Amino acid sequence: MSREQYQIPTGSPTIGAGSGTTGAGSFNASVARDYESGGTMHYLCGDCAVRVPLEKGAPIRCQKCGARVLYKERTKRMVQFEAR
């Protein structure tokens, strides 16, 4: 898919109540607003794979298991690189 063909995803959030997962082509508007406004960022725990919300200055620790290894979630935006 070329950059010119790419359409920005729009629509209502598709997260189910408490499911915590989205489809491959879905777009969650509330998460995008959080990222842009500098509010809460979401990370994945390295031990229990729970989605952990963190605010600026909060201790880096999973709220469920107490692990300190958190991974940043992959972006929902299309990322494309040119290879030579």
PDB file of C-alpha atoms in Angstrom:
ATOM      1  CA  MET A   1       0.000   0.000   0.000  1.00  0.00           C
ATOM      2  CA  SER A   2       1.479   3.341  -0.991  1.00  0.00           C
ATOM      3  CA  ARG A   3       1.269   6.435   1.169  1.00  0.00           C
ATOM      4  CA  GLU A   4      -1.115   8.068  -1.288  1.00  0.00           C
ATOM      5  CA  GLN A   5      -3.618   5.198  -0.927  1.00  0.00           C
ATOM      6  CA  TYR A   6      -3.580   5.237   2.875  1.00  0.00           C
ATOM      7  CA  GLN A   7      -6.778   6.556   4.468  1.00  0.00           C
ATOM      8  CA  ILE A   8      -6.709   7.886   8.018  1.00  0.00           C
ATOM      9  CA  PRO A   9      -8.966   5.645  10.143  1.00  0.00           C
ATOM     10  CA  THR A  10     -12.022   7.406  11.526  1.00  0.00           C
ATOM     11  CA  GLY A  11     -15.065   6.342  13.450  1.00  0.00           C
ATOM     12  CA  SER A  12     -16.198   5.496  16.925  1.00  0.00           C
ATOM     13  CA  PRO A  13     -14.110   3.552  19.432  1.00  0.00           C
ATOM     14  CA  THR A  14     -14.401  -0.214  18.988  1.00  0.00           C
ATOM     15  CA  ILE A  15     -13.173  -1.427  22.347  1.00  0.00           C
ATOM     16  CA  GLY A  16     -15.643  -3.723  24.075  1.00  0.00           C
ATOM     17  CA  ALA A  17     -16.539  -3.141  27.699  1.00  0.00           C
ATOM     18  CA  GLY A  18     -13.478  -4.343  29.584  1.00  0.00           C
ATOM     19  CA  SER A  19     -12.036  -6.387  26.732  1.00  0.00           C
ATOM     20  CA  GLY A  20      -8.942  -4.239  26.238  1.00  0.00           C
ATOM     21  CA  THR A  21      -8.406  -5.341  22.644  1.00  0.00           C
ATOM     22  CA  THR A  22      -9.120  -3.758  19.295  1.00  0.00           C
ATOM     23  CA  GLY A  23      -9.329  -5.130  15.798  1.00  0.00           C
ATOM     24  CA  ALA A  24      -6.433  -4.755  13.378  1.00  0.00           C
ATOM     25  CA  GLY A  25      -8.072  -1.959  11.391  1.00  0.00           C
ATOM     26  CA  SER A  26      -9.888  -0.238  14.221  1.00  0.00           C
ATOM     27  CA  PHE A  27      -9.129   3.185  15.627  1.00  0.00           C
ATOM     28  CA  ASN A  28      -9.636   4.186  19.240  1.00  0.00           C
ATOM     29  CA  ALA A  29     -10.197   7.956  19.371  1.00  0.00           C
ATOM     30  CA  SER A  30      -9.930   8.236  23.161  1.00  0.00           C
ATOM     31  CA  VAL A  31      -6.479   6.606  23.184  1.00  0.00           C
ATOM     32  CA  ALA A  32      -5.286   8.943  20.431  1.00  0.00           C
ATOM     33  CA  ARG A  33      -6.481  11.963  22.427  1.00  0.00           C
ATOM     34  CA  ASP A  34      -4.582  10.738  25.506  1.00  0.00           C
ATOM     35  CA  TYR A  35      -1.357  10.361  23.531  1.00  0.00           C
ATOM     36  CA  GLU A  36      -1.663  13.779  21.885  1.00  0.00           C
ATOM     37  CA  SER A  37      -2.592  15.692  25.036  1.00  0.00           C
ATOM     38  CA  GLY A  38       0.291  14.249  27.064  1.00  0.00           C
ATOM     39  CA  GLY A  39      -2.060  12.570  29.551  1.00  0.00           C
ATOM     40  CA  THR A  40      -1.971   8.924  30.506  1.00  0.00           C
ATOM     41  CA  MET A  41       0.231   6.599  28.439  1.00  0.00           C
ATOM     42  CA  HIS A  42      -0.443   2.871  28.322  1.00  0.00           C
ATOM     43  CA  TYR A  43       2.282   0.237  28.590  1.00  0.00           C
ATOM     44  CA  LEU A  44       2.304  -3.576  28.593  1.00  0.00           C
ATOM     45  CA  CYS A  45       3.704  -5.458  31.578  1.00  0.00           C
ATOM     46  CA  GLY A  46       6.591  -7.758  30.679  1.00  0.00           C
ATOM     47  CA  ASP A  47       5.542 -10.454  33.178  1.00  0.00           C
ATOM     48  CA  CYS A  48       1.737 -10.613  33.189  1.00  0.00           C
ATOM     49  CA  ALA A  49       0.969  -8.791  29.870  1.00  0.00           C
ATOM     50  CA  VAL A  50      -1.582  -6.459  31.519  1.00  0.00           C
ATOM     51  CA  ARG A  51      -2.181  -3.002  30.015  1.00  0.00           C
ATOM     52  CA  VAL A  52      -0.832  -0.512  32.591  1.00  0.00           C
ATOM     53  CA  PRO A  53      -1.814   3.202  32.454  1.00  0.00           C
ATOM     54  CA  LEU A  54       0.962   5.544  33.621  1.00  0.00           C
ATOM     55  CA  GLU A  55       0.930   9.290  34.095  1.00  0.00           C
ATOM     56  CA  LYS A  56       3.954  11.556  33.977  1.00  0.00           C
ATOM     57  CA  GLY A  57       6.013  11.129  37.144  1.00  0.00           C
ATOM     58  CA  ALA A  58       4.245   7.930  38.258  1.00  0.00           C
ATOM     59  CA  PRO A  59       6.411   5.035  39.491  1.00  0.00           C
ATOM     60  CA  ILE A  60       7.208   2.517  36.752  1.00  0.00           C
ATOM     61  CA  ARG A  61       5.614  -0.604  38.203  1.00  0.00           C
ATOM     62  CA  CYS A  62       2.809  -2.964  37.152  1.00  0.00           C
ATOM     63  CA  GLN A  63      -0.248  -2.454  39.343  1.00  0.00           C
ATOM     64  CA  LYS A  64      -1.184  -6.149  39.182  1.00  0.00           C
ATOM     65  CA  CYS A  65       2.066  -8.105  39.689  1.00  0.00           C
ATOM     66  CA  GLY A  66       4.553  -5.395  40.770  1.00  0.00           C
ATOM     67  CA  ALA A  67       7.020  -6.027  37.930  1.00  0.00           C
ATOM     68  CA  ARG A  68       9.164  -3.115  36.757  1.00  0.00           C
ATOM     69  CA  VAL A  69       9.559  -4.167  33.116  1.00  0.00           C
ATOM     70  CA  LEU A  70       6.996  -2.296  30.993  1.00  0.00           C
ATOM     71  CA  TYR A  71       6.922  -2.125  27.208  1.00  0.00           C
ATOM     72  CA  LYS A  72       5.495   0.792  25.257  1.00  0.00           C
ATOM     73  CA  GLU A  73       2.515  -0.215  23.105  1.00  0.00           C
ATOM     74  CA  ARG A  74       2.926  -0.211  19.370  1.00  0.00           C
ATOM     75  CA  THR A  75       1.470   2.833  17.610  1.00  0.00           C
ATOM     76  CA  LYS A  76      -1.859   2.571  15.789  1.00  0.00           C
ATOM     77  CA  ARG A  77      -0.600   4.912  13.071  1.00  0.00           C
ATOM     78  CA  MET A  78       0.820   3.598   9.828  1.00  0.00           C
ATOM     79  CA  VAL A  79       4.620   3.616   9.844  1.00  0.00           C
ATOM     80  CA  GLN A  80       6.364   3.208   6.514  1.00  0.00           C
ATOM     81  CA  PHE A  81      10.064   3.293   5.693  1.00  0.00           C
ATOM     82  CA  GLU A  82      11.747   3.587   2.328  1.00  0.00           C
ATOM     83  CA  ALA A  83      14.445   1.021   1.617  1.00  0.00           C
ATOM     84  CA  ARG A  84      17.163   1.646  -0.901  1.00  0.00           C
TER      85      ARG A  84
END
